[in-house]
Tab-separated table of C-alpha atoms (C1' of nucleotides) in Angstrom:
chain	number	residue	atom	x	y	z
A	1	UNK	CA	-11.076	-16.051	27.403
A	2	UNK	CA	-9.815	-12.594	28.222
A	3	UNK	CA	-6.267	-12.722	29.482
A	4	UNK	CA	-6.064	-9.009	30.178
A	5	UNK	CA	-7.779	-7.656	33.207
A	6	UNK	CA	-9.780	-4.514	32.858
A	7	UNK	CA	-7.829	-1.669	34.349
A	8	UNK	CA	-7.512	2.062	34.007
A	9	UNK	CA	-9.027	3.448	30.827
A	10	UNK	CA	-5.737	4.959	29.715
A	11	UNK	CA	-4.005	1.603	29.871
A	12	UNK	CA	-6.804	0.204	27.805
A	13	UNK	CA	-6.337	2.939	25.285
A	14	UNK	CA	-2.643	2.250	24.954
A	15	UNK	CA	-3.190	-1.477	24.508
A	16	UNK	CA	-5.783	-0.738	21.874
A	17	UNK	CA	-3.472	1.599	20.016
A	18	UNK	CA	-0.674	-0.911	20.164
A	19	UNK	CA	-2.759	-3.807	18.851
A	20	UNK	CA	-4.434	-1.705	16.210
A	21	UNK	CA	-1.093	-0.458	14.953
A	22	UNK	CA	0.174	-3.976	14.498
A	23	UNK	CA	-2.849	-5.163	12.596
A	24	UNK	CA	-3.277	-2.032	10.498
A	25	UNK	CA	0.356	-1.924	9.473
A	26	UNK	CA	0.354	-5.560	8.529
A	27	UNK	CA	-2.944	-5.806	6.718
A	28	UNK	CA	-3.819	-2.311	5.579
A	29	UNK	CA	-6.841	-0.227	6.422
A	30	UNK	CA	-9.527	-2.018	4.478
A	31	UNK	CA	-8.419	-5.554	5.261
A	32	UNK	CA	-8.199	-4.903	8.969
A	33	UNK	CA	-11.304	-5.817	10.898
A	34	UNK	CA	-12.271	-4.380	14.229
A	35	UNK	CA	-12.713	-7.936	15.407
A	36	UNK	CA	-9.100	-8.776	14.648
A	37	UNK	CA	-7.919	-5.821	16.695
A	38	UNK	CA	-10.075	-6.823	19.628
A	39	UNK	CA	-8.835	-10.386	19.406
A	40	UNK	CA	-5.322	-9.113	19.817
A	41	UNK	CA	-6.003	-6.438	22.398
A	42	UNK	CA	-8.675	-8.115	24.459
A	43	UNK	CA	-11.751	-6.228	25.538
A	44	UNK	CA	-14.660	-5.443	23.326
A	45	UNK	CA	-15.578	-3.619	20.174
A	46	UNK	CA	-17.671	-1.249	22.196
A	47	UNK	CA	-14.515	0.107	23.671
A	48	UNK	CA	-13.062	1.153	20.367
A	49	UNK	CA	-16.169	3.039	19.405
A	50	UNK	CA	-16.417	4.959	22.645
A	51	UNK	CA	-12.707	5.759	22.556
A	52	UNK	CA	-12.172	6.615	18.888
A	53	UNK	CA	-15.577	7.027	17.311
A	54	UNK	CA	-15.118	4.712	14.392
A	55	UNK	CA	-12.593	2.802	12.340
A	56	UNK	CA	-11.237	5.860	10.619
A	57	UNK	CA	-10.810	7.662	13.911
A	58	UNK	CA	-8.820	4.796	15.320
A	59	UNK	CA	-6.732	4.661	12.193
A	60	UNK	CA	-5.929	8.356	12.215
A	61	UNK	CA	-5.038	8.255	15.898
A	62	UNK	CA	-2.662	5.376	15.306
A	63	UNK	CA	-0.911	6.793	12.325
A	64	UNK	CA	-0.341	10.236	13.707
A	65	UNK	CA	0.772	9.096	17.135
A	66	UNK	CA	3.059	6.407	15.775
A	67	UNK	CA	4.572	8.659	13.163
A	68	UNK	CA	5.062	11.466	15.658
A	69	UNK	CA	6.836	9.204	18.077
A	70	UNK	CA	9.040	7.567	15.463
A	71	UNK	CA	9.945	10.798	13.722
A	72	UNK	CA	10.524	12.937	16.755
A	73	UNK	CA	14.039	11.525	17.020
A	74	UNK	CA	14.851	13.005	13.643
A	75	UNK	CA	16.823	16.091	14.492
A	76	UNK	CA	19.971	17.130	12.790
A	77	UNK	CA	20.764	19.940	15.208
A	78	UNK	CA	21.967	17.597	17.876
A	79	UNK	CA	24.411	16.102	15.465
A	80	UNK	CA	25.897	19.007	13.646
A	81	UNK	CA	29.041	20.595	14.923
A	82	UNK	CA	32.178	18.820	13.829
A	83	UNK	CA	33.125	18.586	10.187
A	84	UNK	CA	30.750	17.838	7.357
A	85	UNK	CA	31.736	14.228	6.958
A	86	UNK	CA	30.944	13.388	10.546
A	87	UNK	CA	27.687	15.255	10.365
A	88	UNK	CA	26.635	13.451	7.220
A	89	UNK	CA	27.668	10.082	8.581
A	90	UNK	CA	25.780	10.518	11.811
A	91	UNK	CA	22.758	11.930	10.048
A	92	UNK	CA	22.803	9.119	7.511
A	93	UNK	CA	22.915	6.472	10.202
A	94	UNK	CA	20.099	8.078	12.088
A	95	UNK	CA	18.059	8.340	8.928
A	96	UNK	CA	18.705	4.724	8.077
A	97	UNK	CA	17.846	3.538	11.559
A	98	UNK	CA	14.553	5.390	11.499
A	99	UNK	CA	13.599	4.416	7.976
A	100	UNK	CA	14.356	0.770	8.571
A	101	UNK	CA	12.655	0.437	11.926
A	102	UNK	CA	9.690	-1.907	11.752
A	103	UNK	CA	7.492	0.890	13.021
A	104	UNK	CA	8.329	3.286	10.260
A	105	UNK	CA	8.252	0.565	7.654
A	106	UNK	CA	4.691	-0.016	8.745
A	107	UNK	CA	3.801	3.654	8.583
A	108	UNK	CA	5.435	3.945	5.213
A	109	UNK	CA	3.466	1.032	3.839
A	110	UNK	CA	0.220	2.385	5.112
A	111	UNK	CA	1.002	5.833	3.773
A	112	UNK	CA	1.625	4.495	0.290
A	113	UNK	CA	-1.428	2.302	0.420
A	114	UNK	CA	-3.938	4.774	1.734
A	115	UNK	CA	-2.635	7.891	0.050
A	116	UNK	CA	-5.924	8.294	-1.791
A	117	UNK	CA	-8.114	7.629	1.201
A	118	UNK	CA	-6.298	9.799	3.744
A	119	UNK	CA	-4.483	12.549	1.859
A	120	UNK	CA	-4.103	14.758	4.928
A	121	UNK	CA	-2.482	12.063	7.016
A	122	UNK	CA	-0.095	11.295	4.214
A	123	UNK	CA	0.798	14.914	3.717
A	124	UNK	CA	1.639	15.467	7.338
A	125	UNK	CA	3.607	12.231	7.468
A	126	UNK	CA	5.712	13.317	4.535
A	127	UNK	CA	6.310	16.765	5.887
A	128	UNK	CA	7.329	15.554	9.292
A	129	UNK	CA	9.412	12.711	7.931
A	130	UNK	CA	11.184	12.593	4.590
A	131	UNK	CA	10.418	16.205	3.804
A	132	UNK	CA	11.757	17.493	7.069
A	133	UNK	CA	14.856	15.334	6.807
A	134	UNK	CA	15.644	16.833	3.434
A	135	UNK	CA	15.049	20.420	4.473
A	136	UNK	CA	17.063	20.051	7.656
A	137	UNK	CA	19.928	18.637	5.681
A	138	UNK	CA	19.539	21.370	3.111
A	139	UNK	CA	20.132	23.984	5.776
A	140	UNK	CA	23.303	22.300	6.877
A	141	UNK	CA	24.461	22.134	3.294
A	142	UNK	CA	23.635	25.764	2.811
A	143	UNK	CA	25.984	26.601	5.629
A	144	UNK	CA	28.723	24.442	4.207
A	145	UNK	CA	28.221	26.047	0.839
A	146	UNK	CA	28.659	29.536	2.241
A	147	UNK	CA	31.804	28.387	3.948
A	148	UNK	CA	33.014	27.144	0.579
A	149	UNK	CA	33.234	23.538	1.690
A	150	UNK	CA	30.908	22.322	-0.997
A	151	UNK	CA	29.632	23.414	-4.346
A	152	UNK	CA	25.921	23.189	-5.056
A	153	UNK	CA	23.326	25.035	-7.062
A	154	UNK	CA	20.215	23.954	-5.236
A	155	UNK	CA	20.884	22.670	-1.736
A	156	UNK	CA	17.419	21.229	-1.263
A	157	UNK	CA	17.745	19.182	-4.397
A	158	UNK	CA	21.171	17.980	-3.392
A	159	UNK	CA	19.906	17.089	0.055
A	160	UNK	CA	17.237	15.026	-1.645
A	161	UNK	CA	19.932	13.199	-3.529
A	162	UNK	CA	21.668	12.351	-0.313
A	163	UNK	CA	18.633	10.959	1.433
A	164	UNK	CA	17.850	9.034	-1.733
A	165	UNK	CA	21.282	7.482	-1.664
A	166	UNK	CA	20.759	6.506	1.919
A	167	UNK	CA	17.404	4.919	1.242
A	168	UNK	CA	18.865	3.098	-1.677
A	169	UNK	CA	17.320	-0.130	-2.848
A	170	UNK	CA	17.684	-1.370	0.694
A	171	UNK	CA	14.655	0.482	1.892
A	172	UNK	CA	12.598	-0.772	-1.000
A	173	UNK	CA	13.625	-4.351	-0.345
A	174	UNK	CA	12.694	-4.096	3.293
A	175	UNK	CA	9.388	-2.440	2.503
A	176	UNK	CA	8.580	-5.189	0.042
A	177	UNK	CA	9.420	-7.816	2.617
A	178	UNK	CA	12.225	-9.219	0.507
A	179	UNK	CA	14.842	-8.951	3.202
A	180	UNK	CA	15.101	-8.172	6.901
A	181	UNK	CA	16.241	-4.755	8.098
A	182	UNK	CA	19.999	-4.329	7.821
A	183	UNK	CA	22.308	-4.947	10.738
A	184	UNK	CA	24.372	-2.239	12.419
A	185	UNK	CA	27.306	-3.384	10.361
A	186	UNK	CA	25.452	-3.135	7.073
A	187	UNK	CA	24.125	0.276	7.995
A	188	UNK	CA	27.617	1.526	8.742
A	189	UNK	CA	28.972	0.227	5.444
A	190	UNK	CA	26.160	1.592	3.335
A	191	UNK	CA	26.268	4.990	4.972
A	192	UNK	CA	30.036	5.217	4.736
A	193	UNK	CA	29.930	4.424	1.044
A	194	UNK	CA	27.167	6.921	0.370
A	195	UNK	CA	28.837	9.671	2.357
A	196	UNK	CA	32.119	9.161	0.578
A	197	UNK	CA	30.629	9.391	-2.877
A	198	UNK	CA	28.423	12.283	-1.917
A	199	UNK	CA	31.191	14.278	-0.317
A	200	UNK	CA	33.547	13.775	-3.222
A	201	UNK	CA	30.696	14.635	-5.519
A	202	UNK	CA	29.976	18.016	-4.025
A	203	UNK	CA	33.478	19.035	-3.032
A	204	UNK	CA	34.767	21.940	-5.038
A	205	UNK	CA	37.046	20.733	-7.830
A	206	UNK	CA	40.049	22.730	-8.775
A	207	UNK	CA	40.304	21.743	-12.436
A	208	UNK	CA	37.487	23.668	-13.982
B	1	UNK	CA	-23.959	3.246	-19.929
B	2	UNK	CA	-21.552	0.837	-21.569
B	3	UNK	CA	-19.225	2.691	-23.844
B	4	UNK	CA	-17.420	-0.430	-25.008
B	5	UNK	CA	-19.077	-2.605	-27.567
B	6	UNK	CA	-18.942	-6.330	-27.133
B	7	UNK	CA	-16.487	-7.721	-29.610
B	8	UNK	CA	-14.062	-10.552	-29.942
B	9	UNK	CA	-13.271	-12.307	-26.699
B	10	UNK	CA	-9.662	-11.126	-26.838
B	11	UNK	CA	-10.803	-7.528	-27.022
B	12	UNK	CA	-12.980	-8.217	-24.058
B	13	UNK	CA	-10.010	-9.589	-22.198
B	14	UNK	CA	-7.947	-6.527	-22.926
B	15	UNK	CA	-10.700	-4.176	-21.848
B	16	UNK	CA	-11.105	-6.157	-18.668
B	17	UNK	CA	-7.404	-6.037	-17.935
B	18	UNK	CA	-7.322	-2.332	-18.586
B	19	UNK	CA	-10.254	-1.520	-16.350
B	20	UNK	CA	-9.109	-3.852	-13.620
B	21	UNK	CA	-5.651	-2.331	-13.626
B	22	UNK	CA	-7.080	1.138	-13.128
B	23	UNK	CA	-9.276	0.153	-10.243
B	24	UNK	CA	-6.783	-2.139	-8.547
B	25	UNK	CA	-3.987	0.389	-8.732
B	26	UNK	CA	-6.159	3.117	-7.367
B	27	UNK	CA	-7.944	1.280	-4.596
B	28	UNK	CA	-5.789	-1.701	-3.719
B	29	UNK	CA	-6.638	-5.368	-3.837
B	30	UNK	CA	-9.040	-5.664	-0.937
B	31	UNK	CA	-10.948	-2.464	-1.547
B	32	UNK	CA	-11.495	-3.231	-5.201
B	33	UNK	CA	-14.779	-4.918	-5.956
B	34	UNK	CA	-15.497	-7.037	-8.978
B	35	UNK	CA	-18.588	-4.939	-9.479
B	36	UNK	CA	-16.543	-1.768	-9.775
B	37	UNK	CA	-14.372	-3.328	-12.452
B	38	UNK	CA	-17.389	-4.437	-14.425
B	39	UNK	CA	-18.930	-1.035	-14.112
B	40	UNK	CA	-15.873	0.434	-15.740
B	41	UNK	CA	-15.294	-2.270	-18.329
B	42	UNK	CA	-18.861	-3.154	-19.229
B	43	UNK	CA	-19.941	-6.743	-19.580
B	44	UNK	CA	-20.642	-9.053	-16.701
B	45	UNK	CA	-19.006	-10.586	-13.694
B	46	UNK	CA	-19.407	-13.974	-15.240
B	47	UNK	CA	-16.859	-12.973	-17.804
B	48	UNK	CA	-14.154	-12.324	-15.276
B	49	UNK	CA	-14.637	-15.665	-13.644
B	50	UNK	CA	-14.498	-17.640	-16.880
B	51	UNK	CA	-11.473	-15.674	-18.034
B	52	UNK	CA	-9.399	-15.451	-14.862
B	53	UNK	CA	-10.888	-17.886	-12.365
B	54	UNK	CA	-11.259	-15.530	-9.449
B	55	UNK	CA	-10.245	-12.179	-8.047
B	56	UNK	CA	-6.719	-13.269	-7.252
B	57	UNK	CA	-6.238	-14.677	-10.728
B	58	UNK	CA	-7.321	-11.430	-12.283
B	59	UNK	CA	-5.053	-9.517	-9.972
B	60	UNK	CA	-2.016	-11.641	-10.723
B	61	UNK	CA	-2.643	-11.420	-14.453
B	62	UNK	CA	-2.833	-7.652	-14.249
B	63	UNK	CA	0.212	-7.098	-12.178
B	64	UNK	CA	2.513	-9.376	-14.115
B	65	UNK	CA	1.383	-8.221	-17.531
B	66	UNK	CA	1.481	-4.548	-16.608
B	67	UNK	CA	4.843	-4.806	-14.921
B	68	UNK	CA	6.296	-6.798	-17.782
B	69	UNK	CA	5.166	-4.277	-20.329
B	70	UNK	CA	6.321	-1.257	-18.352
B	71	UNK	CA	9.654	-2.733	-17.403
B	72	UNK	CA	10.548	-4.276	-20.724
B	73	UNK	CA	11.811	-0.895	-21.883
B	74	UNK	CA	14.405	-0.943	-19.163
B	75	UNK	CA	17.545	-1.923	-21.001
B	76	UNK	CA	20.871	-0.302	-20.507
B	77	UNK	CA	22.539	-2.093	-23.391
B	78	UNK	CA	20.880	0.078	-25.974
B	79	UNK	CA	22.232	3.134	-24.285
B	80	UNK	CA	25.779	2.273	-23.415
B	81	UNK	CA	28.517	3.118	-25.812
B	82	UNK	CA	29.712	6.678	-25.535
B	83	UNK	CA	31.302	7.993	-22.391
B	84	UNK	CA	30.134	7.275	-18.895
B	85	UNK	CA	28.447	10.601	-18.356
B	86	UNK	CA	26.206	10.188	-21.367
B	87	UNK	CA	25.402	6.646	-20.405
B	88	UNK	CA	24.452	7.623	-16.892
B	89	UNK	CA	22.411	10.572	-18.063
B	90	UNK	CA	20.450	8.541	-20.562
B	91	UNK	CA	19.980	5.696	-18.123
B	92	UNK	CA	18.900	8.067	-15.416
B	93	UNK	CA	16.307	9.701	-17.612
B	94	UNK	CA	14.966	6.367	-18.702
B	95	UNK	CA	14.790	5.209	-15.119
B	96	UNK	CA	13.022	8.354	-14.057
B	97	UNK	CA	10.544	8.149	-16.914
B	98	UNK	CA	9.688	4.576	-16.058
B	99	UNK	CA	9.496	5.086	-12.317
B	100	UNK	CA	7.320	8.143	-12.638
B	101	UNK	CA	4.923	6.780	-15.212
B	102	UNK	CA	1.414	6.446	-13.827
B	103	UNK	CA	1.482	2.790	-14.689
B	104	UNK	CA	4.542	1.991	-12.653
B	105	UNK	CA	3.450	4.222	-9.831
B	106	UNK	CA	0.364	2.044	-9.664
B	107	UNK	CA	2.335	-1.164	-9.712
B	108	UNK	CA	4.669	0.186	-7.081
B	109	UNK	CA	1.818	1.107	-4.806
B	110	UNK	CA	0.205	-2.241	-5.158
B	111	UNK	CA	3.500	-4.010	-4.586
B	112	UNK	CA	4.072	-2.176	-1.346
B	113	UNK	CA	0.520	-2.705	-0.230
B	114	UNK	CA	0.146	-6.364	-1.014
B	115	UNK	CA	3.663	-7.505	-0.213
B	116	UNK	CA	2.332	-9.793	2.490
B	117	UNK	CA	-0.497	-11.205	0.440
B	118	UNK	CA	1.375	-11.845	-2.795
B	119	UNK	CA	5.041	-12.336	-1.965
B	120	UNK	CA	5.848	-14.054	-5.242
B	121	UNK	CA	4.423	-11.280	-7.361
B	122	UNK	CA	6.347	-8.735	-5.377
B	123	UNK	CA	9.570	-10.659	-5.653
B	124	UNK	CA	9.374	-10.950	-9.399
B	125	UNK	CA	8.419	-7.301	-9.711
B	126	UNK	CA	11.460	-6.258	-7.763
B	127	UNK	CA	13.796	-8.511	-9.661
B	128	UNK	CA	12.565	-7.360	-13.034
B	129	UNK	CA	12.426	-3.728	-12.031
B	130	UNK	CA	14.555	-2.005	-9.431
B	131	UNK	CA	16.760	-5.033	-8.933
B	132	UNK	CA	17.510	-5.440	-12.595
B	133	UNK	CA	18.144	-1.732	-13.026
B	134	UNK	CA	20.748	-1.840	-10.308
B	135	UNK	CA	22.481	-4.954	-11.555
B	136	UNK	CA	22.555	-3.714	-15.128
B	137	UNK	CA	24.095	-0.481	-14.001
B	138	UNK	CA	26.509	-2.384	-11.806
B	139	UNK	CA	27.848	-4.205	-14.851
B	140	UNK	CA	28.438	-0.960	-16.667
B	141	UNK	CA	30.207	0.426	-13.633
B	142	UNK	CA	32.311	-2.700	-13.400
B	143	UNK	CA	33.529	-2.056	-16.914
B	144	UNK	CA	34.309	1.547	-16.140
B	145	UNK	CA	36.120	0.494	-13.027
B	146	UNK	CA	38.362	-1.878	-14.963
B	147	UNK	CA	39.104	0.877	-17.410
B	148	UNK	CA	40.112	3.031	-14.467
B	149	UNK	CA	37.451	5.624	-15.108
B	150	UNK	CA	35.925	5.252	-11.689
B	151	UNK	CA	36.884	4.049	-8.268
B	152	UNK	CA	34.528	1.760	-6.396
B	153	UNK	CA	34.707	-1.079	-3.942
B	154	UNK	CA	31.357	-2.685	-4.533
B	155	UNK	CA	29.814	-1.748	-7.859
B	156	UNK	CA	26.405	-3.162	-7.020
B	157	UNK	CA	26.200	-1.052	-3.907
B	158	UNK	CA	27.315	2.022	-5.779
B	159	UNK	CA	24.779	1.340	-8.503
B	160	UNK	CA	22.155	1.201	-5.793
B	161	UNK	CA	23.259	4.611	-4.630
B	162	UNK	CA	22.816	5.990	-8.098
B	163	UNK	CA	19.308	4.673	-8.607
B	164	UNK	CA	18.485	5.933	-5.134
B	165	UNK	CA	19.655	9.389	-6.066
B	166	UNK	CA	17.519	9.266	-9.148
B	167	UNK	CA	14.449	8.206	-7.240
B	168	UNK	CA	15.081	10.893	-4.718
B	169	UNK	CA	12.209	12.296	-2.708
B	170	UNK	CA	10.490	12.987	-6.004
B	171	UNK	CA	9.401	9.418	-6.417
B	172	UNK	CA	8.099	9.289	-2.896
B	173	UNK	CA	6.117	12.464	-3.360
B	174	UNK	CA	4.538	11.175	-6.522
B	175	UNK	CA	3.743	7.824	-4.961
B	176	UNK	CA	2.099	9.567	-2.042
B	177	UNK	CA	0.047	11.690	-4.394
B	178	UNK	CA	1.596	14.893	-3.096
B	179	UNK	CA	2.642	16.158	-6.484
B	180	UNK	CA	2.197	15.298	-10.143
B	181	UNK	CA	4.907	13.464	-12.072
B	182	UNK	CA	7.759	15.760	-13.050
B	183	UNK	CA	7.928	17.404	-16.441
B	184	UNK	CA	10.614	16.659	-19.025
B	185	UNK	CA	12.405	19.748	-17.862
B	186	UNK	CA	12.394	18.741	-14.220
B	187	UNK	CA	13.559	15.260	-15.115
B	188	UNK	CA	16.472	16.651	-17.059
B	189	UNK	CA	17.520	18.930	-14.246
B	190	UNK	CA	17.262	16.307	-11.542
B	191	UNK	CA	19.150	13.727	-13.568
B	192	UNK	CA	21.851	16.172	-14.557
B	193	UNK	CA	22.401	17.141	-10.956
B	194	UNK	CA	22.505	13.541	-9.768
B	195	UNK	CA	24.866	12.463	-12.528
B	196	UNK	CA	27.233	15.304	-11.821
B	197	UNK	CA	27.490	14.570	-8.137
B	198	UNK	CA	27.732	10.871	-8.708
B	199	UNK	CA	30.409	11.123	-11.347
B	200	UNK	CA	32.527	13.484	-9.282
B	201	UNK	CA	31.959	11.210	-6.368
B	202	UNK	CA	33.309	8.075	-7.969
B	203	UNK	CA	36.001	9.622	-10.119
B	204	UNK	CA	39.489	8.652	-9.047
B	205	UNK	CA	41.063	11.387	-6.929
B	206	UNK	CA	44.727	12.118	-7.261
B	207	UNK	CA	45.425	13.439	-3.820
B	208	UNK	CA	45.393	10.330	-1.741
C	1	DC	C1'	-25.755	-2.228	53.521
C	2	DG	C1'	-28.458	-0.810	49.375
C	3	DA	C1'	-29.428	1.475	45.133
C	4	DA	C1'	-28.197	4.191	41.115
C	5	DT	C1'	-25.064	4.761	37.495
C	6	DA	C1'	-21.683	4.054	34.155
C	7	DC	C1'	-18.835	0.903	31.837
C	8	DG	C1'	-17.895	-3.301	29.183
C	9	DG	C1'	-19.539	-7.398	26.631
C	10	DT	C1'	-22.865	-10.024	23.619
C	11	DA	C1'	-25.676	-10.399	20.129
C	12	DA	C1'	-28.413	-8.398	16.490
C	13	DT	C1'	-28.800	-5.568	12.075
C	14	DG	C1'	-28.085	-4.026	7.692
C	15	DC	C1'	-25.083	-3.867	3.975
C	16	DG	C1'	-21.783	-5.102	0.447
C	17	DC	C1'	-18.990	-8.339	-1.365
C	18	DG	C1'	-17.159	-12.759	-3.981
C	19	DT	C1'	-18.958	-16.387	-6.055
C	20	DT	C1'	-22.236	-19.285	-8.522
C	21	DA	C1'	-26.763	-21.177	-10.223
C	22	DC	C1'	-29.813	-20.389	-13.632
C	23	DC	C1'	-31.750	-18.347	-17.818
C	24	DA	C1'	-32.068	-15.811	-22.429
C	25	DG	C1'	-30.309	-14.777	-26.642
C	26	DT	C1'	-27.226	-16.099	-30.554
C	27	DC	C1'	-24.730	-18.544	-33.832
C	28	DA	C1'	-23.742	-22.762	-36.368
C	29	DA	C1'	-24.805	-27.210	-38.109
C	30	DG	C1'	-27.986	-30.264	-40.385
D	1	DC	C1'	-36.022	-23.572	-41.041
D	2	DT	C1'	-35.131	-26.087	-36.878
D	3	DT	C1'	-32.371	-27.497	-33.173
D	4	DG	C1'	-28.469	-27.800	-30.491
D	5	DA	C1'	-24.800	-25.914	-27.764
D	6	DC	C1'	-22.495	-22.035	-26.004
D	7	DT	C1'	-21.522	-17.324	-24.653
D	8	DG	C1'	-22.853	-13.733	-21.682
D	9	DG	C1'	-26.187	-11.492	-18.215
D	10	DT	C1'	-29.282	-11.406	-13.957
D	11	DA	C1'	-30.271	-12.546	-9.717
D	12	DA	C1'	-29.663	-15.231	-5.720
D	13	DC	C1'	-26.659	-17.094	-1.730
D	14	DG	C1'	-23.798	-17.169	2.041
D	15	DC	C1'	-20.525	-14.760	4.518
D	16	DG	C1'	-18.087	-11.243	7.011
D	17	DC	C1'	-17.856	-6.845	8.321
D	18	DA	C1'	-18.854	-2.011	10.746
D	19	DT	C1'	-21.866	-0.330	13.663
D	20	DT	C1'	-25.252	-0.250	17.439
D	21	DA	C1'	-28.983	-1.667	20.709
D	22	DC	C1'	-29.441	-3.977	24.804
D	23	DC	C1'	-28.172	-6.204	29.049
D	24	DG	C1'	-25.270	-7.742	33.058
D	25	DT	C1'	-21.949	-6.252	36.349
D	26	DA	C1'	-19.122	-3.695	39.177
D	27	DT	C1'	-18.397	0.493	41.506
D	28	DT	C1'	-19.445	4.290	44.143
D	29	DC	C1'	-22.218	7.284	46.895
D	30	DG	C1'	-25.803	7.858	50.402
DNA sequence: CGAATACGGTAATGCGCGTTACCAGTCAAG
DNA sequence: CTTGACTGGTAACGCGCATTACCGTATTCG
């Protein structure tokens, strides 16, 4: 039955992680059976237990490694430099691309679902993902504020508004499986619209 | 152990729905056991099966009834009337209150979790909740646009941006159990900030 | 070439769940 | 007061799962 040949242990581990991620993200922690993972990955249950200890260990390994990999590309420093509009546009597109990727949709689902069961995982996911995005953006905004380009009381709050605008109902629809992830074109349009409103919204107004 | 007295069958039904909602929303569909619901509601398993057929029936009944009740208060018509800022502020607060209520947080969690298992439930939840909020707001914006109060290409998209701003990272944090729902005060501040940016953002600009 | 060892697979175990068969108590009708 | 049906509870059933004990096999070292 086994299509996969037994090879180096590290290859095995990767295949296991890959298969487990798929099943966990689709079905959730409780509904996922070790058997289903093995069916997809090949090999034997025994392997999972010697590699990860138990179901929770496997789950934690998956979530952290997947989230780390997906979120590591989230860095505003590499983008900043030109004017604020370009920075926001590029950052918005990057944010959108990450949020809408099937991988992060899966992580997001699992985080919402298992928030009670794995509070530590969820906390670190938030801090490395949405939380970090907001605080990175807040720093950029702080700079712009000091330069007088924008007007804002609380930059962190305002940054939150921006990432909220980017997420929009789009993210929710994708998470709920009501529509496929947006195309490049749709991303560009949505981000452009959000950036325009946001920028106008925070630009200093003369009449006041 | 049982705190609830056995009474009329309709009271029984309500108690069952109440208890089931609590457990389902906290644990998810798969992890919730009929036994746990009975433990909380009193009575016997038999009761659930004669009243709702099976676990899925109970679940569907809960989700639809809870969502209906929580979302029925979402009506922009009763608010509209004065100027746009007041309308947006009131609508934003209402939205925030509904989104952050423990009840809707529970429904939201379950919707995200069980999107694959119950696509129809999820679809109707979205359409009655976030979807309806956006389209209602879009109509209001359409009116304002015709009156020349705002400038917008696609009102539905822009409405989506507004509700996204309102949800912010706050909603995510609450859903993930990382912080308690915001106080009245916090709601007011967040909404005020979002409305200000949004309104400035969509107001017609002279220089262009 | 042979034996020891470690790894991977199969099958067993114990548990918890959804669901249902069966039984006791209760209320109404005659 | 008796008897019938019906509502609600207890306990059993079958199943599927996480976890583990046990065994074959391949690999490596002498």
